[in-house]
């Protein structure tokens, strides 16, 4: 895709005597006033020319760069907007805010909603993981977290704010007035930008070899690889806040400009290599010439820089490479602090996957410099430093550190358990591969959380080659940066096509939520679906189940409404069982009262419990999903550990307090921008709301959400809330199953029945049940001790008896037993006694009556002679049915065919001959 020269040719360029030239290195076109210039100036076409030089008329740090940018555009009638979160919860198609325009896509850019101001300016923290493996290596050209200065103007067909000419003029003024960059060093390189479903031509602005900003003219929507012109033309500029700070200071790396102020504190936590400034200033300019490509190793990158800079490769490897690790750690820990502080719980899905990836990469990196116990301390330093500009970091400090500490502990456990798993998997691979495929490394990371460097250590021991791609984390991150939308089911598509000419159905259930009877006109009938001009039947949506009821017409005509379905065009279908009315008929509808009120209670209860969970567990307890049925409901929340009984009781108490406080449930339709300004982005607990006007459900002082569900008018109408049980549905997500109001009665009665029956069985009052159970458990414990003592005596006797009848194969003594006792501990007692005496031994036992268990144990001496208990178990199971397996020392499983001891001896006899290849003696 390439735009014509006319797209980039501006009156401004003609006024300033800019000429269009073609770069002799990359072949792209650029505009300059320097007639002698032959290259575009962007890396990797040219090295940095600002390192170690005082070229800017003022020096700024990141805060100063941000303030300079915002004030410049504020003076030029741009409204300053507060930054949005780095977790894009207002969107369903992506997880992280990776550009300032993401704040306004797709609703503003497509015309669905107005912008919060026009024009506006924002300094937006962004997180991009597409270059995560390059961080540090390029001395700051690549970062996972950065601030993008966005000056945005939204041009409508009837109102233009400013477009290409104004955008370039503003940039030109900015770099000359604020930083003193001479015009001959201001280059505009032609390019194309696309992202978030939009695209357009752009200029990349370059000075002294550094790209400082991108000026995008967004005017297209990308649809199936085609460009569709948008009615709204958006100015989307991305000024590099950190890059302007870097340029102004002329430091060897961008990290020096970002973190230089806290280097003394960092040094107290992790070692920072001491390197002469002259060496870094000699090395840094040439990092611009290298763009790591897929398959290009870090060693090759450094060798190229060595050749250009004349710095010996060994010095680069010995002195500069360790510093790159520090740079990367600073960047990763800042990203981690920002993501987790916004309530993200590390997990294996969605944004939690990306948070986990960052934490584990940072962990392995800090481990490589022998400072693994300092990771939390480094993140805490980032929180305290950046919390001055982003207060939520300090507000969430304790929660953030607790969540990260929990994730570190999980990773350490994963490493401990992972070695044996990788060993088994690699042994299977060895038959087909000489080198471990990259997909194997990806699978080990995705399924088990095992980092590639850890897997390689184990693979190397197994004698299999493993090459870790230099862009491994970029590879796995790229697969998880975008949400995968489930495809619309074919039958839904067919229905939507059939109803496309019908007007949207009037939603009376919003206007009159307590009304249950209506009159409506039938607009159409599709098979067993009835289309009305208006309805009180709430359709399935937002996790709330559908209303059901009855439609009546004429004298005696009646049909059941079993489901309501809202289609994308706003038409609501009523699925019926029974006869269907003719189009034009006036029908009377009646919603099932009991079901409607049960659903209302459960929906309002969901909001109440979520508010309680966030107060008890922390602000990270975001909603991960919800479902409201008449009998019960469920709420899924993000949380880094299992809920304790104490947590559950606290949540219940807090929730029921709100019910007793009789708080109103206020519902209002609000302008999207106004709602976000007042309530923030916790509005989107239920996900994206694609509308300029959103329906806000507020329980004052407790919970406020954008929600399309049906609710009670007061919290007291919900009745008692009882959490029935909790489940860990996936790593990082807890499910609370609960009931509210009359729906709790069956569950409470069941608990009462169990307690009553238990008290009858124990012959005690209900208040004394626990004490009585404790007494009985003590008795059971004493009896168990006596039984174990007797089992030990019997086991010793059986061991002596079995020891007199060994099967000897290839110098190994095989002892065989068949016991009706189904206790594994008893079987192990016999084994322990038999194994006491020296010599190669293997014990085979089948125990139990209804369930037939197989256990095989071989000692180390037997294993050296070729006995593998797991393989022997497999062989025996092949004779007797069932499934068995295991390791060399122990094999176990189940069998299906019952055998006595003599038959088992014959099978073991036969199998060992086949396995060890020698007749028994």
mmCIF file of C-alpha atoms in Angstrom, residues 346-672:
data_model
loop_
_atom_site.group_PDB
_atom_site.id
_atom_site.type_symbol
_atom_site.label_atom_id
_atom_site.label_comp_id
_atom_site.label_asym_id
_atom_site.label_seq_id
_atom_site.Cartn_x
_atom_site.Cartn_y
_atom_site.Cartn_z
ATOM 1 C CA UNK A 346 -1.415 -12.483 36.229
ATOM 2 C CA UNK A 347 -2.934 -15.543 34.581
ATOM 3 C CA UNK A 348 -2.859 -17.570 31.376
ATOM 4 C CA UNK A 349 -5.492 -15.544 29.514
ATOM 5 C CA UNK A 350 -6.092 -12.049 28.160
ATOM 6 C CA UNK A 351 -4.159 -9.171 29.740
ATOM 7 C CA UNK A 352 -3.255 -11.430 32.672
ATOM 8 C CA UNK A 353 -1.133 -13.487 30.263
ATOM 9 C CA UNK A 354 0.814 -10.387 29.228
ATOM 10 C CA UNK A 355 1.356 -9.345 32.854
ATOM 11 C CA UNK A 356 2.639 -12.827 33.681
ATOM 12 C CA UNK A 357 4.951 -12.748 30.671
ATOM 13 C CA UNK A 358 6.514 -9.478 31.840
ATOM 14 C CA UNK A 359 6.953 -10.651 35.429
ATOM 15 C CA UNK A 360 8.545 -13.958 34.440
ATOM 16 C CA UNK A 361 10.861 -12.372 31.906
ATOM 17 C CA UNK A 362 11.932 -9.809 34.511
ATOM 18 C CA UNK A 363 12.414 -12.592 37.069
ATOM 19 C CA UNK A 364 14.739 -14.611 34.826
ATOM 20 C CA UNK A 365 16.628 -11.459 33.863
ATOM 21 C CA UNK A 366 17.231 -10.307 37.433
ATOM 22 C CA UNK A 367 18.102 -13.892 38.349
ATOM 23 C CA UNK A 368 20.871 -13.762 35.735
ATOM 24 C CA UNK A 369 22.556 -10.931 37.657
ATOM 25 C CA UNK A 370 22.170 -12.802 40.983
ATOM 26 C CA UNK A 371 19.640 -10.359 42.421
ATOM 27 C CA UNK A 372 16.407 -12.338 42.206
ATOM 28 C CA UNK A 373 15.393 -11.378 45.744
ATOM 29 C CA UNK A 374 15.454 -7.696 44.719
ATOM 30 C CA UNK A 375 12.696 -7.760 42.101
ATOM 31 C CA UNK A 376 9.946 -6.538 44.448
ATOM 32 C CA UNK A 377 12.227 -3.829 45.823
ATOM 33 C CA UNK A 378 12.948 -2.568 42.305
ATOM 34 C CA UNK A 379 9.230 -2.489 41.442
ATOM 35 C CA UNK A 380 8.524 -0.635 44.694
ATOM 36 C CA UNK A 381 11.107 1.969 43.679
ATOM 37 C CA UNK A 382 9.273 2.443 40.362
ATOM 38 C CA UNK A 383 5.939 2.843 42.173
ATOM 39 C CA UNK A 384 7.319 5.525 44.471
ATOM 40 C CA UNK A 385 9.089 7.381 41.650
ATOM 41 C CA UNK A 386 6.275 7.424 39.085
ATOM 42 C CA UNK A 387 3.560 7.716 41.733
ATOM 43 C CA UNK A 388 4.275 11.464 41.894
ATOM 44 C CA UNK A 389 2.799 11.831 38.399
ATOM 45 C CA UNK A 390 0.398 8.879 38.481
ATOM 46 C CA UNK A 391 -1.164 8.775 41.989
ATOM 47 C CA UNK A 392 -3.010 5.493 41.419
ATOM 48 C CA UNK A 393 0.367 3.735 41.614
ATOM 49 C CA UNK A 394 0.720 4.808 45.239
ATOM 50 C CA UNK A 395 -2.934 4.096 46.015
ATOM 51 C CA UNK A 396 -2.534 0.521 44.757
ATOM 52 C CA UNK A 397 1.018 -0.017 46.105
ATOM 53 C CA UNK A 398 0.258 -2.694 48.708
ATOM 54 C CA UNK A 399 -2.089 -4.637 46.405
ATOM 55 C CA UNK A 400 0.372 -4.393 43.534
ATOM 56 C CA UNK A 401 3.294 -5.767 45.549
ATOM 57 C CA UNK A 402 1.170 -8.529 47.065
ATOM 58 C CA UNK A 403 -0.041 -9.693 43.644
ATOM 59 C CA UNK A 404 3.481 -9.644 42.195
ATOM 60 C CA UNK A 405 4.899 -11.507 45.191
ATOM 61 C CA UNK A 406 2.205 -14.154 44.776
ATOM 62 C CA UNK A 407 3.084 -14.502 41.084
ATOM 63 C CA UNK A 408 6.806 -14.828 41.875
ATOM 64 C CA UNK A 409 6.038 -17.617 44.363
ATOM 65 C CA UNK A 410 3.895 -19.396 41.760
ATOM 66 C CA UNK A 411 6.690 -19.154 39.211
ATOM 67 C CA UNK A 412 9.220 -20.568 41.656
ATOM 68 C CA UNK A 413 6.888 -23.525 42.279
ATOM 69 C CA UNK A 414 6.436 -23.930 38.526
ATOM 70 C CA UNK A 415 10.212 -24.156 38.083
ATOM 71 C CA UNK A 416 10.505 -26.765 40.833
ATOM 72 C CA UNK A 417 7.806 -28.966 39.313
ATOM 73 C CA UNK A 418 8.700 -28.323 35.690
ATOM 74 C CA UNK A 419 11.976 -30.219 35.303
ATOM 75 C CA UNK A 420 10.529 -33.758 35.380
ATOM 76 C CA UNK A 421 7.707 -32.748 33.022
ATOM 77 C CA UNK A 422 10.127 -31.321 30.447
ATOM 78 C CA UNK A 423 12.323 -34.417 30.721
ATOM 79 C CA UNK A 424 9.374 -36.678 29.862
ATOM 80 C CA UNK A 425 8.306 -34.506 26.943
ATOM 81 C CA UNK A 426 11.843 -34.273 25.529
ATOM 82 C CA UNK A 427 12.300 -38.055 25.652
ATOM 83 C CA UNK A 428 9.268 -38.413 23.402
ATOM 84 C CA UNK A 429 10.602 -35.741 21.044
ATOM 85 C CA UNK A 430 14.006 -37.376 20.702
ATOM 86 C CA UNK A 431 12.602 -40.083 18.455
ATOM 87 C CA UNK A 432 11.510 -37.570 15.805
ATOM 88 C CA UNK A 433 13.671 -34.460 16.230
ATOM 89 C CA UNK A 434 17.347 -33.715 16.556
ATOM 90 C CA UNK A 435 16.527 -30.141 17.521
ATOM 91 C CA UNK A 436 13.623 -29.033 19.686
ATOM 92 C CA UNK A 437 11.089 -27.100 17.552
ATOM 93 C CA UNK A 438 10.283 -23.511 18.523
ATOM 94 C CA UNK A 439 6.641 -24.523 18.946
ATOM 95 C CA UNK A 440 7.744 -26.909 21.706
ATOM 96 C CA UNK A 441 9.308 -23.991 23.596
ATOM 97 C CA UNK A 442 6.152 -21.941 23.053
ATOM 98 C CA UNK A 443 3.980 -24.830 24.297
ATOM 99 C CA UNK A 444 6.116 -25.267 27.405
ATOM 100 C CA UNK A 445 5.677 -21.577 28.149
ATOM 101 C CA UNK A 446 1.962 -21.330 27.338
ATOM 102 C CA UNK A 447 0.869 -24.561 29.019
ATOM 103 C CA UNK A 448 3.322 -24.772 31.926
ATOM 104 C CA UNK A 449 4.729 -21.271 32.274
ATOM 105 C CA UNK A 450 8.282 -22.571 31.781
ATOM 106 C CA UNK A 451 10.605 -19.977 30.280
ATOM 107 C CA UNK A 452 12.718 -21.046 27.270
ATOM 108 C CA UNK A 453 16.061 -20.601 29.052
ATOM 109 C CA UNK A 454 14.909 -22.978 31.797
ATOM 110 C CA UNK A 455 13.666 -25.526 29.237
ATOM 111 C CA UNK A 456 16.964 -25.292 27.330
ATOM 112 C CA UNK A 457 18.948 -26.216 30.445
ATOM 113 C CA UNK A 458 17.020 -29.484 30.720
ATOM 114 C CA UNK A 459 16.981 -30.166 26.980
ATOM 115 C CA UNK A 460 20.768 -29.804 26.816
ATOM 116 C CA UNK A 461 21.162 -32.489 29.490
ATOM 117 C CA UNK A 462 19.080 -34.849 27.350
ATOM 118 C CA UNK A 463 21.459 -34.385 24.426
ATOM 119 C CA UNK A 464 18.970 -32.592 22.198
ATOM 120 C CA UNK A 465 19.756 -29.255 20.579
ATOM 121 C CA UNK A 466 17.580 -26.276 21.486
ATOM 122 C CA UNK A 467 17.908 -22.827 19.918
ATOM 123 C CA UNK A 468 15.942 -20.041 21.572
ATOM 124 C CA UNK A 469 14.785 -17.376 19.078
ATOM 125 C CA UNK A 470 16.076 -13.944 20.076
ATOM 126 C CA UNK A 471 12.520 -12.657 19.660
ATOM 127 C CA UNK A 472 10.867 -15.465 21.646
ATOM 128 C CA UNK A 473 8.865 -13.209 23.989
ATOM 129 C CA UNK A 474 7.805 -10.998 21.097
ATOM 130 C CA UNK A 475 6.590 -14.154 19.364
ATOM 131 C CA UNK A 476 4.452 -15.378 22.259
ATOM 132 C CA UNK A 477 3.232 -11.878 23.161
ATOM 133 C CA UNK A 478 2.100 -11.217 19.575
ATOM 134 C CA UNK A 479 -0.308 -14.150 19.849
ATOM 135 C CA UNK A 480 -2.021 -12.614 22.881
ATOM 136 C CA UNK A 481 -2.112 -8.865 22.183
ATOM 137 C CA UNK A 482 -5.502 -8.926 20.503
ATOM 138 C CA UNK A 483 -8.738 -10.427 21.702
ATOM 139 C CA UNK A 484 -10.225 -13.122 19.479
ATOM 140 C CA UNK A 485 -13.889 -12.356 18.928
ATOM 141 C CA UNK A 486 -16.089 -15.450 18.680
ATOM 142 C CA UNK A 487 -17.627 -15.711 15.214
ATOM 143 C CA UNK A 488 -21.311 -14.913 14.879
ATOM 144 C CA UNK A 489 -23.262 -18.147 14.590
ATOM 145 C CA UNK A 490 -24.664 -18.851 11.147
ATOM 146 C CA UNK A 491 -28.289 -19.029 12.314
ATOM 147 C CA UNK A 492 -27.921 -15.580 13.909
ATOM 148 C CA UNK A 493 -26.530 -14.205 10.632
ATOM 149 C CA UNK A 494 -29.505 -15.652 8.761
ATOM 150 C CA UNK A 495 -31.982 -14.053 11.182
ATOM 151 C CA UNK A 496 -30.195 -10.690 11.037
ATOM 152 C CA UNK A 497 -30.371 -10.743 7.261
ATOM 153 C CA UNK A 498 -34.120 -11.503 7.383
ATOM 154 C CA UNK A 499 -34.943 -8.659 9.805
ATOM 155 C CA UNK A 500 -32.658 -5.973 8.353
ATOM 156 C CA UNK A 501 -35.633 -3.985 6.995
ATOM 157 C CA UNK A 502 -37.540 -3.959 10.299
ATOM 158 C CA UNK A 503 -37.256 -0.940 12.650
ATOM 159 C CA UNK A 504 -35.582 -1.384 16.067
ATOM 160 C CA UNK A 505 -37.935 -2.666 18.740
ATOM 161 C CA UNK A 506 -38.937 -0.168 21.412
ATOM 162 C CA UNK A 507 -37.532 -1.409 24.740
ATOM 163 C CA UNK A 508 -40.334 -0.869 27.222
ATOM 164 C CA UNK A 509 -38.484 -2.956 29.808
ATOM 165 C CA UNK A 510 -36.178 0.054 30.271
ATOM 166 C CA UNK A 511 -38.965 2.625 30.363
ATOM 167 C CA UNK A 512 -41.265 0.597 32.669
ATOM 168 C CA UNK A 513 -39.076 -2.039 34.401
ATOM 169 C CA UNK A 514 -41.760 -2.968 36.972
ATOM 170 C CA UNK A 515 -44.563 -3.256 34.415
ATOM 171 C CA UNK A 516 -45.367 -6.836 33.360
ATOM 172 C CA UNK A 517 -48.249 -6.407 30.889
ATOM 173 C CA UNK A 518 -48.195 -4.713 27.500
ATOM 174 C CA UNK A 519 -50.004 -4.234 24.241
ATOM 175 C CA UNK A 520 -48.008 -4.360 21.043
ATOM 176 C CA UNK A 521 -48.399 -4.682 17.306
ATOM 177 C CA UNK A 522 -47.023 -7.673 15.428
ATOM 178 C CA UNK A 523 -44.706 -6.403 12.701
ATOM 179 C CA UNK A 524 -43.670 -9.769 11.339
ATOM 180 C CA UNK A 525 -43.318 -13.497 11.941
ATOM 181 C CA UNK A 526 -40.274 -15.625 11.014
ATOM 182 C CA UNK A 527 -41.002 -19.305 11.585
ATOM 183 C CA UNK A 528 -41.521 -19.440 15.383
ATOM 184 C CA UNK A 529 -40.149 -15.928 16.013
ATOM 185 C CA UNK A 530 -42.527 -12.980 16.489
ATOM 186 C CA UNK A 531 -41.419 -9.377 15.910
ATOM 187 C CA UNK A 532 -43.289 -6.691 17.897
ATOM 188 C CA UNK A 533 -43.118 -2.923 17.617
ATOM 189 C CA UNK A 534 -42.393 -2.731 21.370
ATOM 190 C CA UNK A 535 -41.759 -5.207 24.166
ATOM 191 C CA UNK A 536 -41.436 -5.723 27.905
ATOM 192 C CA UNK A 537 -39.676 -9.079 27.433
ATOM 193 C CA UNK A 538 -36.018 -8.633 28.354
ATOM 194 C CA UNK A 539 -33.793 -10.511 25.867
ATOM 195 C CA UNK A 540 -30.824 -12.639 26.905
ATOM 196 C CA UNK A 541 -27.843 -10.323 27.324
ATOM 197 C CA UNK A 542 -25.228 -9.011 29.709
ATOM 198 C CA UNK A 543 -25.198 -12.349 31.472
ATOM 199 C CA UNK A 544 -28.894 -12.065 32.371
ATOM 200 C CA UNK A 545 -31.279 -14.803 31.284
ATOM 201 C CA UNK A 546 -34.258 -14.011 29.097
ATOM 202 C CA UNK A 547 -37.766 -13.216 30.243
ATOM 203 C CA UNK A 548 -40.501 -15.685 29.418
ATOM 204 C CA UNK A 549 -44.274 -15.331 29.419
ATOM 205 C CA UNK A 550 -47.375 -15.356 27.240
ATOM 206 C CA UNK A 551 -48.773 -13.564 24.170
ATOM 207 C CA UNK A 552 -52.574 -13.421 23.773
ATOM 208 C CA UNK A 553 -54.739 -12.135 20.909
ATOM 209 C CA UNK A 554 -58.267 -12.449 19.653
ATOM 210 C CA UNK A 555 -60.759 -14.321 21.811
ATOM 211 C CA UNK A 556 -58.888 -17.445 22.862
ATOM 212 C CA UNK A 557 -55.510 -17.369 21.104
ATOM 213 C CA UNK A 558 -52.434 -17.814 23.259
ATOM 214 C CA UNK A 559 -48.798 -18.796 22.803
ATOM 215 C CA UNK A 560 -45.832 -19.172 25.144
ATOM 216 C CA UNK A 561 -42.824 -16.839 24.863
ATOM 217 C CA UNK A 562 -39.857 -19.071 25.744
ATOM 218 C CA UNK A 563 -37.015 -16.707 24.794
ATOM 219 C CA UNK A 564 -36.315 -13.163 23.638
ATOM 220 C CA UNK A 565 -33.350 -12.450 21.384
ATOM 221 C CA UNK A 566 -31.784 -9.048 20.611
ATOM 222 C CA UNK A 567 -30.129 -8.817 17.183
ATOM 223 C CA UNK A 568 -27.391 -6.370 16.178
ATOM 224 C CA UNK A 569 -29.796 -4.014 14.395
ATOM 225 C CA UNK A 570 -31.881 -3.501 17.532
ATOM 226 C CA UNK A 571 -34.716 -5.834 16.510
ATOM 227 C CA UNK A 572 -35.953 -8.139 19.288
ATOM 228 C CA UNK A 573 -37.298 -11.561 18.343
ATOM 229 C CA UNK A 574 -39.758 -13.438 20.562
ATOM 230 C CA UNK A 575 -39.382 -17.199 20.240
ATOM 231 C CA UNK A 576 -42.722 -18.851 20.845
ATOM 232 C CA UNK A 577 -44.064 -22.359 21.396
ATOM 233 C CA UNK A 578 -47.558 -22.631 19.986
ATOM 234 C CA UNK A 579 -49.540 -20.747 17.351
ATOM 235 C CA UNK A 580 -48.202 -17.468 15.915
ATOM 236 C CA UNK A 581 -50.249 -14.301 15.373
ATOM 237 C CA UNK A 582 -50.553 -12.723 11.946
ATOM 238 C CA UNK A 583 -48.623 -9.513 11.109
ATOM 239 C CA UNK A 584 -50.704 -6.460 12.034
ATOM 240 C CA UNK A 585 -52.342 -8.216 14.994
ATOM 241 C CA UNK A 586 -52.500 -6.378 18.325
ATOM 242 C CA UNK A 587 -51.336 -8.750 21.033
ATOM 243 C CA UNK A 588 -51.322 -8.577 24.804
ATOM 244 C CA UNK A 589 -48.164 -9.802 26.461
ATOM 245 C CA UNK A 590 -47.533 -10.841 30.032
ATOM 246 C CA UNK A 591 -44.067 -11.401 31.489
ATOM 247 C CA UNK A 592 -43.584 -14.225 34.001
ATOM 248 C CA UNK A 593 -43.628 -12.196 37.223
ATOM 249 C CA UNK A 594 -41.782 -14.572 39.550
ATOM 250 C CA UNK A 595 -38.964 -15.230 37.083
ATOM 251 C CA UNK A 596 -38.536 -11.509 36.249
ATOM 252 C CA UNK A 597 -38.216 -10.486 39.901
ATOM 253 C CA UNK A 598 -35.798 -13.329 40.650
ATOM 254 C CA UNK A 599 -33.604 -12.176 37.763
ATOM 255 C CA UNK A 600 -33.799 -8.540 38.908
ATOM 256 C CA UNK A 601 -32.712 -9.515 42.425
ATOM 257 C CA UNK A 602 -29.820 -11.564 41.136
ATOM 258 C CA UNK A 603 -28.617 -8.825 38.795
ATOM 259 C CA UNK A 604 -28.634 -6.170 41.499
ATOM 260 C CA UNK A 605 -27.069 -8.687 43.910
ATOM 261 C CA UNK A 606 -24.239 -9.197 41.399
ATOM 262 C CA UNK A 607 -23.396 -5.492 41.574
ATOM 263 C CA UNK A 608 -23.597 -5.538 45.371
ATOM 264 C CA UNK A 609 -21.313 -8.574 45.706
ATOM 265 C CA UNK A 610 -18.804 -7.115 43.259
ATOM 266 C CA UNK A 611 -18.623 -3.956 45.351
ATOM 267 C CA UNK A 612 -18.153 -6.092 48.472
ATOM 268 C CA UNK A 613 -15.436 -8.217 46.839
ATOM 269 C CA UNK A 614 -13.482 -5.132 45.754
ATOM 270 C CA UNK A 615 -13.587 -3.795 49.313
ATOM 271 C CA UNK A 616 -12.641 -7.096 50.962
ATOM 272 C CA UNK A 617 -10.083 -8.392 48.426
ATOM 273 C CA UNK A 618 -8.872 -5.181 46.802
ATOM 274 C CA UNK A 619 -9.485 -3.044 43.722
ATOM 275 C CA UNK A 620 -7.894 -5.722 41.532
ATOM 276 C CA UNK A 621 -11.049 -7.814 41.932
ATOM 277 C CA UNK A 622 -12.487 -6.847 38.554
ATOM 278 C CA UNK A 623 -15.403 -8.740 37.089
ATOM 279 C CA UNK A 624 -14.300 -11.531 34.761
ATOM 280 C CA UNK A 625 -17.810 -12.713 33.907
ATOM 281 C CA UNK A 626 -21.301 -13.097 35.316
ATOM 282 C CA UNK A 627 -24.488 -15.055 34.751
ATOM 283 C CA UNK A 628 -27.877 -14.454 36.325
ATOM 284 C CA UNK A 629 -30.451 -17.238 36.389
ATOM 285 C CA UNK A 630 -33.714 -17.344 38.396
ATOM 286 C CA UNK A 631 -32.533 -19.964 40.918
ATOM 287 C CA UNK A 632 -28.982 -18.702 41.404
ATOM 288 C CA UNK A 633 -26.305 -16.506 39.889
ATOM 289 C CA UNK A 634 -22.549 -16.488 39.518
ATOM 290 C CA UNK A 635 -19.915 -13.788 39.532
ATOM 291 C CA UNK A 636 -16.367 -14.433 38.296
ATOM 292 C CA UNK A 637 -13.693 -12.120 39.662
ATOM 293 C CA UNK A 638 -9.963 -11.779 39.155
ATOM 294 C CA UNK A 639 -8.005 -12.717 42.282
ATOM 295 C CA UNK A 640 -4.499 -14.097 42.713
ATOM 296 C CA UNK A 641 -5.299 -16.754 45.319
ATOM 297 C CA UNK A 642 -8.109 -18.981 46.528
ATOM 298 C CA UNK A 643 -10.820 -17.369 48.588
ATOM 299 C CA UNK A 644 -10.702 -18.356 52.239
ATOM 300 C CA UNK A 645 -13.738 -19.025 54.396
ATOM 301 C CA UNK A 646 -12.994 -15.738 56.129
ATOM 302 C CA UNK A 647 -12.978 -13.890 52.753
ATOM 303 C CA UNK A 648 -16.353 -15.378 51.813
ATOM 304 C CA UNK A 649 -17.950 -14.486 55.134
ATOM 305 C CA UNK A 650 -16.624 -10.914 54.950
ATOM 306 C CA UNK A 651 -18.010 -10.500 51.410
ATOM 307 C CA UNK A 652 -21.387 -11.838 52.552
ATOM 308 C CA UNK A 653 -21.470 -9.509 55.557
ATOM 309 C CA UNK A 654 -20.563 -6.443 53.500
ATOM 310 C CA UNK A 655 -23.108 -7.312 50.811
ATOM 311 C CA UNK A 656 -25.940 -7.817 53.287
ATOM 312 C CA UNK A 657 -25.087 -4.555 55.055
ATOM 313 C CA UNK A 658 -25.792 -2.739 51.794
ATOM 314 C CA UNK A 659 -29.155 -4.469 51.556
ATOM 315 C CA UNK A 660 -30.027 -3.461 55.104
ATOM 316 C CA UNK A 661 -28.941 0.140 54.378
ATOM 317 C CA UNK A 662 -31.800 0.424 51.860
ATOM 318 C CA UNK A 663 -29.779 2.269 49.226
ATOM 319 C CA UNK A 664 -31.533 3.406 46.037
ATOM 320 C CA UNK A 665 -30.500 1.811 42.755
ATOM 321 C CA UNK A 666 -30.282 4.785 40.415
ATOM 322 C CA UNK A 667 -30.440 4.218 36.674
ATOM 323 C CA UNK A 668 -29.733 6.987 34.185
ATOM 324 C CA UNK A 669 -28.673 7.422 30.578
ATOM 325 C CA UNK A 670 -25.500 9.511 30.339
ATOM 326 C CA UNK A 671 -23.168 10.932 27.733
ATOM 327 C CA UNK A 672 -20.255 8.525 27.534
#
